Amino acid sequence: MSELPAHPPDELSELFARFLDQQLDEAGHARLEELLRQDPAARERCAQRLLFEADLKDAIQPGELEWLETRRVVLGKKDGRPSMEIQRSQELRVGPRGRAELAGKKKRGRLIAAGVLAAFAIAAAIIVPRIFQAPGVPVLRNPGFETTDLSLNPTGNTTALIDWQDYFTTEDADLCEIARVTDGRIFAKSGRNVARMKLYGHLTQRLHDERGRPITARPGARYVLTGWVHTEGAAKPLLRTALRVVASGRPAMIQYEAATQRLELAPRPGWQPFRIEFDLGENLEREPSDVTIEQRPVLDLTGREMTLSIDSRGEKDSLFYLDEVSLEVSEATSR
Amino acid sequence: MSHSLSLTDSSDGLLAAGTGTALAGQDAERVRRFSEFWQQSQRSVRAYLASFVPDGSLLDDCVQEVALVAWRKGPLDDGEQAFLHHALACARHIGMAARRKFHGDRLKLLSPDVAQGLADAVAAVEPAPEPTDRVEALRHCIGKLSDDQQALIRLRYGDDSASELSKEALRAGKNLLTLYKRLERLRAVLRDCVTRQLSPPA
């Protein structure tokens, strides 16, 4: 097709085209603004031009909407009756999906190839020692709270804390992009997100090893919980942590604590590291620690699945942020 | 570039049979309606935002941010006009915020009053009754260009256009300004072609 348009361009067309291509010098910029300020017809023409640009973009790189809904359904039994837990997550994607997916697949292909080569090189060093490694090394899911992308969330926070709301949820703990919600006063210890813990807020995560097998209570087991906290305000928070066995979440809450610790946090600026040691001891018979029924049956926790609980206690209006949580087996474990 | 908004809804406890199906139906209707309204509105939204931030990738980000806010808060029960009105109001806030973030960096922006005047002119344009017709006509016209003409248009309106055009100028041994002038001629040709395509036959 000939590149000669039916109508030769005028001054406004040329200036606006160079503006859209970001090729306009200062004098041209000033002249364009003068024309747009003074002449409503110039504004209408340029508005039509912007609409045409939008059509061009759509013709070359059409935007797509992709709606993805996943449901996780856990079927089990509670108190001898069938029970069902459903978690539903919805995702709306906007943009040229094909390009993003293709880029992802290419990257995964390269990573897989590199991984296969590396596996042969290090297999002997890894596999043999693992045969003799004690089972039940916990691996926390979402330890840095980065699983959720809040960058396009209008408020920068959500009460959905993925992997930290097993059994129980609360409005007093939320996930936030801390730099946004504090207007740049505080940045995350790593990444962008932290857990924000108001008074009585809590996080609960079922413990699993790297193969997804539950971590169960064992006599003599010891664990170390580490992480970082950042206090806010003058009220003193208290970090109450526990390794618990949840015998029942609903309708009656019955929990047993295999080990628990309390740590007072000093209100001061900056991120503070914390380290908490749990020693389950040799005797794992416990009375319930949190219960909403009258009976308080003693239970031997040996072999029962454990959860990690992180609760906020302390003074009224206390608030702290939590990041980079880690749970490891203590080297002092007796078995 | 793709953006996503995740909404997680955790529900414990027993769920009556059939409730899941009803929820899925409501969600599907909501998605359908949003998709229809957004497809009708996105042209105006993009043009409106371009008054504030003409840059390609930043503009893309802003358009997607408007889409996501419109998904969460846009009115879906009051018709297309109400949805568009809401989307443009969001676009104004998002466009102004993007300007504050990037102004004085590498972008040449219109002064706020001029940008707003231009954006208002975009908002005053009646939405095209069948926007897909325009885009299809444009694709047809692009198809009539020569291969290298098409390639130039795709470079300009694809991802990372500024960098790609610079590389093309280097590769072709041409001055970048010459490439942009050629681009502008092609755009004028395409505008004329689309006008002829959409004009009723004499």
Short mmCIF file of N, CA and C in Angstrom, two decimals, chain A residues 1-7 9 13-14 16-25 29 32-33 36-37 40 42-44 46-65 67 69 71 81-97 99-100 148-149 151-155 158 160 162 165 167-169 250, chain B residues 1-15 20 23-24 27 31 34-35 38-39 42-44 46-47 50-51 54 60 64-65 67-69 71-72 106-111 113-114 117-118 121-122 125 134-135 138-139 141-142 144-146 149 153-154 156-159 176-177 180 182-194:
data_model
loop_
_atom_site.label_atom_id
_atom_site.label_comp_id
_atom_site.label_asym_id
_atom_site.label_seq_id
_atom_site.Cartn_x
_atom_site.Cartn_y
_atom_site.Cartn_z
N MET A 1 0.87 -1.20 0.00
CA MET A 1 0.00 0.00 0.00
C MET A 1 0.90 1.24 0.00
N SER A 2 0.52 2.26 -0.73
CA SER A 2 1.31 3.49 -0.82
C SER A 2 1.34 4.17 0.54
N GLU A 3 2.47 4.79 0.85
CA GLU A 3 2.61 5.48 2.12
C GLU A 3 2.22 6.94 2.00
N LEU A 4 1.53 7.32 0.93
CA LEU A 4 1.11 8.70 0.79
C LEU A 4 -0.34 8.82 1.25
N PRO A 5 -0.61 9.50 2.37
CA PRO A 5 -1.99 9.62 2.85
C PRO A 5 -2.79 10.54 1.96
N ALA A 6 -4.12 10.43 2.08
CA ALA A 6 -4.99 11.24 1.24
C ALA A 6 -4.84 12.72 1.56
N HIS A 7 -4.63 13.04 2.87
CA HIS A 7 -4.52 14.44 3.26
C HIS A 7 -3.15 14.66 3.89
N PRO A 9 -0.31 15.96 6.35
CA PRO A 9 -0.46 16.28 7.77
C PRO A 9 -0.34 17.77 8.01
N SER A 13 -1.34 17.71 13.71
CA SER A 13 -1.16 16.26 13.52
C SER A 13 0.29 15.86 13.73
N GLU A 14 1.19 16.65 13.15
CA GLU A 14 2.62 16.30 13.26
C GLU A 14 3.08 16.41 14.71
N PHE A 16 1.31 16.26 17.46
CA PHE A 16 0.69 15.27 18.35
C PHE A 16 1.27 13.89 18.09
N ALA A 17 1.56 13.59 16.82
CA ALA A 17 2.17 12.29 16.51
C ALA A 17 3.53 12.18 17.18
N ARG A 18 4.30 13.25 17.12
CA ARG A 18 5.64 13.19 17.75
C ARG A 18 5.49 13.10 19.28
N PHE A 19 4.46 13.73 19.82
CA PHE A 19 4.22 13.62 21.27
C PHE A 19 3.90 12.17 21.64
N LEU A 20 3.04 11.54 20.86
CA LEU A 20 2.67 10.15 21.18
C LEU A 20 3.87 9.22 21.05
N ASP A 21 4.78 9.53 20.14
CA ASP A 21 5.98 8.71 19.99
C ASP A 21 7.10 9.18 20.90
N GLN A 22 6.81 10.18 21.74
CA GLN A 22 7.79 10.73 22.68
C GLN A 22 9.05 11.22 21.94
N GLN A 23 8.81 11.88 20.82
CA GLN A 23 9.91 12.41 20.02
C GLN A 23 9.81 13.93 19.88
N LEU A 24 9.08 14.58 20.76
CA LEU A 24 8.82 16.01 20.65
C LEU A 24 9.85 16.78 21.45
N ASP A 25 10.41 17.86 20.84
CA ASP A 25 11.35 18.68 21.59
C ASP A 25 10.56 19.71 22.42
N HIS A 29 6.74 20.87 22.16
CA HIS A 29 5.87 20.55 23.30
C HIS A 29 5.06 21.78 23.70
N LEU A 32 2.41 22.56 21.06
CA LEU A 32 1.29 21.61 21.14
C LEU A 32 0.36 21.98 22.29
N GLU A 33 0.93 22.29 23.42
CA GLU A 33 0.10 22.64 24.58
C GLU A 33 -0.69 23.91 24.29
N LEU A 36 -3.62 22.99 22.11
CA LEU A 36 -4.64 22.21 22.82
C LEU A 36 -5.39 23.07 23.82
N ARG A 37 -4.69 24.02 24.41
CA ARG A 37 -5.35 24.89 25.39
C ARG A 37 -6.37 25.80 24.72
N PRO A 40 -10.76 24.12 21.16
CA PRO A 40 -11.53 22.90 21.47
C PRO A 40 -11.53 21.91 20.31
N ALA A 42 -9.11 21.38 18.31
CA ALA A 42 -7.82 20.67 18.35
C ALA A 42 -7.91 19.53 19.36
N ARG A 43 -8.55 19.79 20.48
CA ARG A 43 -8.69 18.74 21.50
C ARG A 43 -9.54 17.59 20.97
N GLU A 44 -10.59 17.92 20.25
CA GLU A 44 -11.45 16.86 19.69
C GLU A 44 -10.68 16.01 18.69
N CYS A 46 -7.45 15.52 18.53
CA CYS A 46 -6.45 14.70 19.23
C CYS A 46 -7.12 13.59 20.03
N ALA A 47 -8.32 13.84 20.53
CA ALA A 47 -9.06 12.79 21.23
C ALA A 47 -9.37 11.65 20.26
N GLN A 48 -9.78 12.01 19.04
CA GLN A 48 -10.04 10.97 18.04
C GLN A 48 -8.75 10.22 17.72
N ARG A 49 -7.66 10.96 17.71
CA ARG A 49 -6.37 10.32 17.44
C ARG A 49 -6.01 9.32 18.53
N LEU A 50 -6.28 9.68 19.77
CA LEU A 50 -6.02 8.76 20.89
C LEU A 50 -6.88 7.51 20.78
N LEU A 51 -8.10 7.67 20.34
CA LEU A 51 -8.97 6.51 20.19
C LEU A 51 -8.46 5.60 19.07
N PHE A 52 -7.94 6.22 18.02
CA PHE A 52 -7.36 5.43 16.94
C PHE A 52 -6.12 4.67 17.41
N GLU A 53 -5.32 5.33 18.24
CA GLU A 53 -4.14 4.65 18.81
C GLU A 53 -4.57 3.43 19.62
N ALA A 54 -5.66 3.59 20.37
CA ALA A 54 -6.17 2.47 21.17
C ALA A 54 -6.62 1.33 20.26
N ASP A 55 -7.23 1.68 19.12
CA ASP A 55 -7.64 0.65 18.15
C ASP A 55 -6.41 -0.07 17.60
N LEU A 56 -5.37 0.68 17.31
CA LEU A 56 -4.14 0.09 16.77
C LEU A 56 -3.56 -0.91 17.76
N LYS A 57 -3.52 -0.51 19.02
CA LYS A 57 -2.98 -1.39 20.05
C LYS A 57 -3.81 -2.67 20.14
N ASP A 58 -5.13 -2.51 20.07
CA ASP A 58 -6.01 -3.66 20.16
C ASP A 58 -5.85 -4.56 18.94
N ALA A 59 -5.63 -3.95 17.77
CA ALA A 59 -5.48 -4.74 16.55
C ALA A 59 -4.18 -5.55 16.57
N ILE A 60 -3.13 -4.95 17.12
CA ILE A 60 -1.81 -5.61 17.11
C ILE A 60 -1.68 -6.57 18.29
N GLN A 61 -2.12 -6.13 19.45
CA GLN A 61 -1.91 -6.91 20.67
C GLN A 61 -3.20 -6.89 21.49
N PRO A 62 -4.18 -7.71 21.08
CA PRO A 62 -5.47 -7.65 21.75
C PRO A 62 -5.35 -8.04 23.22
N GLY A 63 -6.05 -7.28 24.07
CA GLY A 63 -6.07 -7.61 25.48
C GLY A 63 -7.00 -8.78 25.71
N GLU A 64 -6.67 -9.61 26.69
CA GLU A 64 -7.52 -10.75 27.00
C GLU A 64 -7.90 -10.70 28.47
N LEU A 65 -9.03 -11.27 28.75
CA LEU A 65 -9.41 -11.47 30.14
C LEU A 65 -9.42 -12.96 30.39
N TRP A 67 -10.32 -15.70 33.44
CA TRP A 67 -10.88 -15.92 34.76
C TRP A 67 -10.54 -17.32 35.20
N GLU A 69 -10.80 -19.99 38.39
CA GLU A 69 -11.33 -20.29 39.73
C GLU A 69 -10.87 -21.67 40.12
N ARG A 71 -10.94 -24.57 43.38
CA ARG A 71 -11.52 -24.94 44.67
C ARG A 71 -10.73 -26.10 45.24
N ARG A 81 -18.58 -37.70 62.12
CA ARG A 81 -19.51 -37.32 61.05
C ARG A 81 -18.72 -36.83 59.86
N PRO A 82 -19.25 -37.02 58.64
CA PRO A 82 -18.54 -36.51 57.46
C PRO A 82 -18.42 -35.00 57.53
N SER A 83 -17.26 -34.48 57.12
CA SER A 83 -17.10 -33.04 57.09
C SER A 83 -16.42 -32.64 55.79
N MET A 84 -16.63 -31.42 55.44
CA MET A 84 -16.06 -30.94 54.18
C MET A 84 -15.55 -29.52 54.39
N GLU A 85 -14.33 -29.28 53.97
CA GLU A 85 -13.80 -27.91 54.00
C GLU A 85 -13.55 -27.48 52.57
N ILE A 86 -13.98 -26.27 52.26
CA ILE A 86 -13.79 -25.78 50.89
C ILE A 86 -13.05 -24.44 50.95
N GLN A 87 -11.99 -24.37 50.18
CA GLN A 87 -11.32 -23.07 49.98
C GLN A 87 -11.46 -22.72 48.51
N ARG A 88 -11.90 -21.51 48.26
CA ARG A 88 -12.14 -21.11 46.87
C ARG A 88 -11.24 -19.91 46.58
N SER A 89 -10.54 -19.97 45.47
CA SER A 89 -9.76 -18.80 45.09
C SER A 89 -10.08 -18.44 43.65
N GLN A 90 -10.13 -17.13 43.40
CA GLN A 90 -10.49 -16.65 42.08
C GLN A 90 -9.41 -15.70 41.60
N GLU A 91 -9.11 -15.82 40.33
CA GLU A 91 -8.07 -14.96 39.78
C GLU A 91 -8.53 -14.40 38.46
N LEU A 92 -8.41 -13.09 38.32
CA LEU A 92 -8.73 -12.45 37.05
C LEU A 92 -7.43 -11.98 36.45
N ARG A 93 -7.18 -12.38 35.21
CA ARG A 93 -5.95 -11.96 34.54
C ARG A 93 -6.30 -11.04 33.40
N VAL A 94 -5.57 -9.96 33.28
CA VAL A 94 -5.80 -9.00 32.21
C VAL A 94 -4.51 -8.83 31.44
N GLY A 95 -4.58 -8.95 30.13
CA GLY A 95 -3.36 -8.73 29.37
C GLY A 95 -3.16 -9.83 28.36
N PRO A 96 -2.14 -9.74 27.56
CA PRO A 96 -1.87 -10.75 26.53
C PRO A 96 -1.36 -12.03 27.16
N ARG A 97 -2.25 -12.95 27.47
CA ARG A 97 -1.94 -14.16 28.21
C ARG A 97 -0.93 -15.01 27.48
N ARG A 99 1.57 -14.51 25.54
CA ARG A 99 2.96 -14.13 25.63
C ARG A 99 3.51 -14.49 27.00
N ALA A 100 2.77 -14.22 28.02
CA ALA A 100 3.21 -14.48 29.40
C ALA A 100 3.36 -15.96 29.62
N THR A 148 1.02 -14.26 47.86
CA THR A 148 -0.01 -13.41 47.28
C THR A 148 0.63 -12.14 46.73
N ASP A 149 0.27 -11.81 45.49
CA ASP A 149 0.75 -10.57 44.87
C ASP A 149 -0.25 -9.46 45.17
N SER A 151 0.39 -6.24 44.55
CA SER A 151 0.81 -5.02 43.88
C SER A 151 -0.35 -4.31 43.19
N LEU A 152 -1.38 -5.09 42.79
CA LEU A 152 -2.52 -4.46 42.13
C LEU A 152 -3.74 -4.38 43.03
N ASN A 153 -3.54 -4.72 44.28
CA ASN A 153 -4.63 -4.61 45.24
C ASN A 153 -4.80 -3.14 45.60
N PRO A 154 -6.00 -2.60 45.48
CA PRO A 154 -6.17 -1.15 45.71
C PRO A 154 -5.81 -0.70 47.11
N THR A 155 -6.00 -1.57 48.12
CA THR A 155 -5.74 -1.14 49.51
C THR A 155 -4.39 -1.62 50.02
N THR A 158 -4.98 -7.69 52.61
CA THR A 158 -6.07 -8.64 52.51
C THR A 158 -6.08 -9.51 53.76
N ALA A 160 -6.90 -12.55 53.67
CA ALA A 160 -6.60 -13.91 53.23
C ALA A 160 -5.09 -14.13 53.31
N ILE A 162 -2.62 -16.83 52.84
CA ILE A 162 -2.51 -18.18 52.30
C ILE A 162 -1.52 -19.00 53.13
N GLN A 165 -3.86 -19.89 57.63
CA GLN A 165 -5.19 -19.86 58.23
C GLN A 165 -5.81 -21.26 58.25
N TYR A 167 -7.51 -24.21 59.83
CA TYR A 167 -8.48 -24.35 60.92
C TYR A 167 -9.17 -23.05 61.32
N PHE A 168 -8.39 -21.99 61.50
CA PHE A 168 -8.96 -20.78 62.08
C PHE A 168 -8.59 -19.54 61.26
N THR A 169 -9.53 -18.58 61.21
CA THR A 169 -9.23 -17.29 60.58
C THR A 169 -9.61 -16.19 61.55
N ARG A 250 -14.20 -27.14 64.76
CA ARG A 250 -15.63 -26.82 64.87
C ARG A 250 -16.41 -28.12 65.02
N MET B 1 2.52 -8.24 28.83
CA MET B 1 2.54 -8.23 30.30
C MET B 1 1.18 -8.64 30.81
N SER B 2 1.15 -9.44 31.82
CA SER B 2 -0.12 -9.92 32.35
C SER B 2 -0.18 -9.57 33.82
N HIS B 3 -1.35 -9.18 34.27
CA HIS B 3 -1.51 -8.87 35.69
C HIS B 3 -2.63 -9.72 36.22
N SER B 4 -2.58 -10.00 37.50
CA SER B 4 -3.66 -10.80 38.06
C SER B 4 -4.05 -10.27 39.41
N LEU B 5 -5.29 -10.50 39.76
CA LEU B 5 -5.81 -10.14 41.07
C LEU B 5 -6.35 -11.40 41.67
N SER B 6 -5.86 -11.78 42.84
CA SER B 6 -6.32 -13.01 43.47
C SER B 6 -7.26 -12.70 44.60
N LEU B 7 -8.34 -13.39 44.62
CA LEU B 7 -9.30 -13.24 45.70
C LEU B 7 -9.47 -14.60 46.33
N THR B 8 -9.13 -14.72 47.58
CA THR B 8 -9.24 -16.01 48.23
C THR B 8 -10.35 -15.97 49.25
N ASP B 9 -11.24 -16.94 49.14
CA ASP B 9 -12.36 -16.99 50.05
C ASP B 9 -12.29 -18.32 50.77
N SER B 10 -12.01 -18.32 52.06
CA SER B 10 -11.91 -19.57 52.82
C SER B 10 -13.21 -19.85 53.53
N SER B 11 -13.72 -21.02 53.34
CA SER B 11 -14.96 -21.39 54.04
C SER B 11 -14.74 -22.69 54.76
N ASP B 12 -14.90 -22.68 56.07
CA ASP B 12 -14.80 -23.93 56.82
C ASP B 12 -16.16 -24.56 56.97
N GLY B 13 -16.15 -25.79 57.38
CA GLY B 13 -17.40 -26.40 57.80
C GLY B 13 -18.18 -27.06 56.68
N LEU B 14 -19.34 -27.53 57.03
CA LEU B 14 -20.16 -28.25 56.09
C LEU B 14 -20.79 -27.31 55.08
N LEU B 15 -20.99 -27.81 53.88
CA LEU B 15 -21.60 -27.00 52.84
C LEU B 15 -22.76 -27.80 52.29
N GLY B 20 -22.73 -24.91 45.93
CA GLY B 20 -21.56 -24.64 45.10
C GLY B 20 -21.96 -24.35 43.66
N LEU B 23 -23.42 -20.79 43.32
CA LEU B 23 -22.38 -19.77 43.38
C LEU B 23 -21.66 -19.70 42.04
N ALA B 24 -21.37 -20.85 41.45
CA ALA B 24 -20.66 -20.86 40.18
C ALA B 24 -21.47 -20.14 39.12
N ASP B 27 -21.25 -16.34 39.62
CA ASP B 27 -19.93 -15.86 39.25
C ASP B 27 -19.79 -15.81 37.74
N VAL B 31 -18.86 -12.58 35.51
CA VAL B 31 -17.70 -12.55 34.61
C VAL B 31 -18.15 -12.16 33.20
N PHE B 34 -19.06 -8.45 33.09
CA PHE B 34 -17.86 -7.62 33.17
C PHE B 34 -17.11 -7.66 31.85
N SER B 35 -16.96 -8.86 31.30
CA SER B 35 -16.22 -9.01 30.05
C SER B 35 -16.86 -8.18 28.94
N TRP B 38 -16.34 -4.45 29.72
CA TRP B 38 -14.94 -4.05 29.58
C TRP B 38 -14.53 -3.98 28.11
N GLN B 39 -14.98 -4.98 27.33
CA GLN B 39 -14.65 -4.97 25.90
C GLN B 39 -15.19 -3.70 25.24
N GLN B 42 -12.86 -0.52 26.98
CA GLN B 42 -11.40 -0.43 27.11
C GLN B 42 -10.78 0.54 26.11
N ARG B 43 -11.40 0.70 24.95
CA ARG B 43 -10.87 1.66 23.97
C ARG B 43 -10.88 3.07 24.55
N SER B 44 -12.01 3.45 25.13
CA SER B 44 -12.12 4.79 25.71
C SER B 44 -11.20 4.93 26.93
N ARG B 46 -8.39 3.40 27.48
CA ARG B 46 -7.00 3.51 27.06
C ARG B 46 -6.72 4.92 26.51
N ALA B 47 -7.63 5.41 25.67
CA ALA B 47 -7.43 6.74 25.09
C ALA B 47 -7.44 7.81 26.19
N ALA B 50 -4.20 7.72 28.01
CA ALA B 50 -3.07 8.19 27.18
C ALA B 50 -2.92 9.70 27.24
N SER B 51 -3.99 10.40 27.62
CA SER B 51 -3.87 11.86 27.80
C SER B 51 -2.90 12.17 28.94
N PRO B 54 1.35 8.94 27.99
CA PRO B 54 1.35 8.41 26.64
C PRO B 54 2.27 7.21 26.44
N ASP B 60 0.01 0.60 29.43
CA ASP B 60 -0.52 -0.76 29.57
C ASP B 60 -0.80 -1.08 31.03
N GLN B 64 -4.52 -1.91 32.75
CA GLN B 64 -4.80 -3.15 33.48
C GLN B 64 -5.20 -2.87 34.92
N GLU B 65 -4.63 -1.84 35.49
CA GLU B 65 -5.01 -1.49 36.85
C GLU B 65 -6.47 -1.02 36.88
N ALA B 67 -8.76 -1.98 34.83
CA ALA B 67 -9.58 -3.17 34.63
C ALA B 67 -9.79 -3.91 35.94
N LEU B 68 -8.74 -4.02 36.71
CA LEU B 68 -8.85 -4.77 37.95
C LEU B 68 -9.69 -4.04 38.99
N VAL B 69 -9.55 -2.72 39.04
CA VAL B 69 -10.40 -1.96 39.96
C VAL B 69 -11.85 -2.02 39.50
N TRP B 71 -13.21 -4.41 37.95
CA TRP B 71 -13.71 -5.74 38.28
C TRP B 71 -14.18 -5.79 39.72
N ARG B 72 -13.39 -5.19 40.60
CA ARG B 72 -13.75 -5.26 42.02
C ARG B 72 -14.92 -4.34 42.36
N ARG B 106 11.67 10.10 32.72
CA ARG B 106 12.05 9.98 31.31
C ARG B 106 10.91 10.36 30.37
N LEU B 107 9.74 10.63 30.94
CA LEU B 107 8.58 10.87 30.11
C LEU B 107 8.34 12.35 29.90
N LYS B 108 7.86 12.69 28.69
CA LYS B 108 7.43 14.07 28.43
C LYS B 108 5.91 14.04 28.47
N LEU B 109 5.39 14.70 29.49
CA LEU B 109 3.94 14.68 29.68
C LEU B 109 3.34 16.04 29.40
N LEU B 110 2.07 16.02 29.08
CA LEU B 110 1.36 17.29 28.94
C LEU B 110 1.13 17.88 30.33
N SER B 111 1.04 19.20 30.39
CA SER B 111 0.74 19.85 31.66
C SER B 111 -0.61 19.32 32.16
N ASP B 113 -3.38 20.57 33.27
CA ASP B 113 -4.62 21.16 32.75
C ASP B 113 -4.85 20.75 31.29
N VAL B 114 -3.77 20.69 30.52
CA VAL B 114 -3.90 20.29 29.12
C VAL B 114 -4.29 18.82 29.02
N GLY B 117 -7.89 18.44 29.92
CA GLY B 117 -8.74 18.93 28.82
C GLY B 117 -8.84 17.90 27.70
N LEU B 118 -7.72 17.29 27.40
CA LEU B 118 -7.71 16.26 26.35
C LEU B 118 -8.50 15.04 26.79
N ALA B 121 -12.08 15.59 26.48
CA ALA B 121 -12.51 15.50 25.09
C ALA B 121 -12.70 14.03 24.69
N VAL B 122 -11.84 13.15 25.19
CA VAL B 122 -12.00 11.72 24.93
C VAL B 122 -13.30 11.22 25.54
N VAL B 125 -16.50 11.86 23.61
CA VAL B 125 -16.76 11.17 22.34
C VAL B 125 -17.74 10.03 22.60
N ARG B 134 -14.44 -1.65 14.03
CA ARG B 134 -13.30 -0.77 13.75
C ARG B 134 -12.00 -1.55 13.81
N VAL B 135 -11.86 -2.37 14.82
CA VAL B 135 -10.61 -3.12 15.00
C VAL B 135 -10.45 -4.14 13.86
N LEU B 138 -9.42 -2.33 10.86
CA LEU B 138 -8.01 -1.93 10.99
C LEU B 138 -7.09 -3.12 10.70
N ARG B 139 -7.45 -4.27 11.20
CA ARG B 139 -6.63 -5.47 10.94
C ARG B 139 -6.61 -5.77 9.44
N CYS B 141 -6.91 -3.57 7.09
CA CYS B 141 -6.05 -2.56 6.45
C CYS B 141 -4.57 -2.84 6.72
N ILE B 142 -4.25 -3.28 7.93
CA ILE B 142 -2.86 -3.62 8.24
C ILE B 142 -2.41 -4.77 7.34
N LYS B 144 -3.15 -5.25 4.42
CA LYS B 144 -2.88 -4.80 3.04
C LYS B 144 -1.51 -4.11 2.93
N LEU B 145 -0.87 -3.85 4.05
CA LEU B 145 0.47 -3.24 4.03
C LEU B 145 1.48 -4.27 3.57
N SER B 146 2.62 -3.78 3.13
CA SER B 146 3.71 -4.70 2.77
C SER B 146 4.28 -5.30 4.05
N GLN B 149 6.24 -2.87 6.13
CA GLN B 149 5.35 -1.87 6.71
C GLN B 149 4.61 -2.47 7.92
N ILE B 153 4.77 -1.40 12.05
CA ILE B 153 3.59 -1.15 12.89
C ILE B 153 3.60 -2.07 14.11
N ARG B 154 3.95 -3.34 13.88
CA ARG B 154 3.95 -4.30 15.01
C ARG B 154 5.03 -3.94 16.03
N ARG B 156 6.06 -0.97 16.72
CA ARG B 156 5.62 0.22 17.46
C ARG B 156 4.57 -0.11 18.49
N TYR B 157 3.66 -1.06 18.19
CA TYR B 157 2.52 -1.31 19.08
C TYR B 157 2.63 -2.63 19.83
N GLY B 158 3.83 -3.24 19.77
CA GLY B 158 4.07 -4.43 20.58
C GLY B 158 4.69 -4.02 21.90
N ASP B 159 5.23 -5.01 22.60
CA ASP B 159 5.88 -4.73 23.89
C ASP B 159 7.21 -4.01 23.66
N LEU B 176 16.58 7.23 13.57
CA LEU B 176 15.35 6.90 14.30
C LEU B 176 14.21 7.86 13.93
N LEU B 177 14.55 9.11 13.75
CA LEU B 177 13.52 10.10 13.40
C LEU B 177 12.87 9.74 12.06
N TYR B 180 10.30 7.10 12.64
CA TYR B 180 9.07 7.64 13.23
C TYR B 180 8.25 8.40 12.19
N ARG B 182 8.16 7.72 9.06
CA ARG B 182 7.55 6.68 8.22
C ARG B 182 6.34 6.08 8.93
N LEU B 183 6.51 5.90 10.22
CA LEU B 183 5.42 5.35 11.04
C LEU B 183 4.19 6.25 10.97
N GLU B 184 4.43 7.55 11.05
CA GLU B 184 3.31 8.48 11.04
C GLU B 184 2.59 8.45 9.69
N ARG B 185 3.35 8.31 8.62
CA ARG B 185 2.72 8.21 7.29
C ARG B 185 1.87 6.96 7.21
N LEU B 186 2.39 5.88 7.75
CA LEU B 186 1.63 4.62 7.71
C LEU B 186 0.34 4.74 8.52
N ARG B 187 0.41 5.40 9.65
CA ARG B 187 -0.78 5.56 10.49
C ARG B 187 -1.84 6.37 9.75
N ALA B 188 -1.40 7.41 9.06
CA ALA B 188 -2.35 8.22 8.30
C ALA B 188 -3.00 7.38 7.20
N VAL B 189 -2.20 6.55 6.56
CA VAL B 189 -2.73 5.66 5.51
C VAL B 189 -3.76 4.72 6.10
N LEU B 190 -3.45 4.18 7.28
CA LEU B 190 -4.38 3.23 7.93
C LEU B 190 -5.66 3.94 8.33
N ARG B 191 -5.56 5.16 8.82
CA ARG B 191 -6.77 5.91 9.20
C ARG B 191 -7.68 6.10 7.99
N ASP B 192 -7.08 6.49 6.88
CA ASP B 192 -7.87 6.67 5.66
C ASP B 192 -8.50 5.36 5.24
N CYS B 193 -7.72 4.29 5.34
CA CYS B 193 -8.22 2.97 4.91
C CYS B 193 -9.42 2.55 5.76
N VAL B 194 -9.30 2.75 7.06
CA VAL B 194 -10.40 2.36 7.96
C VAL B 194 -11.63 3.19 7.67
#
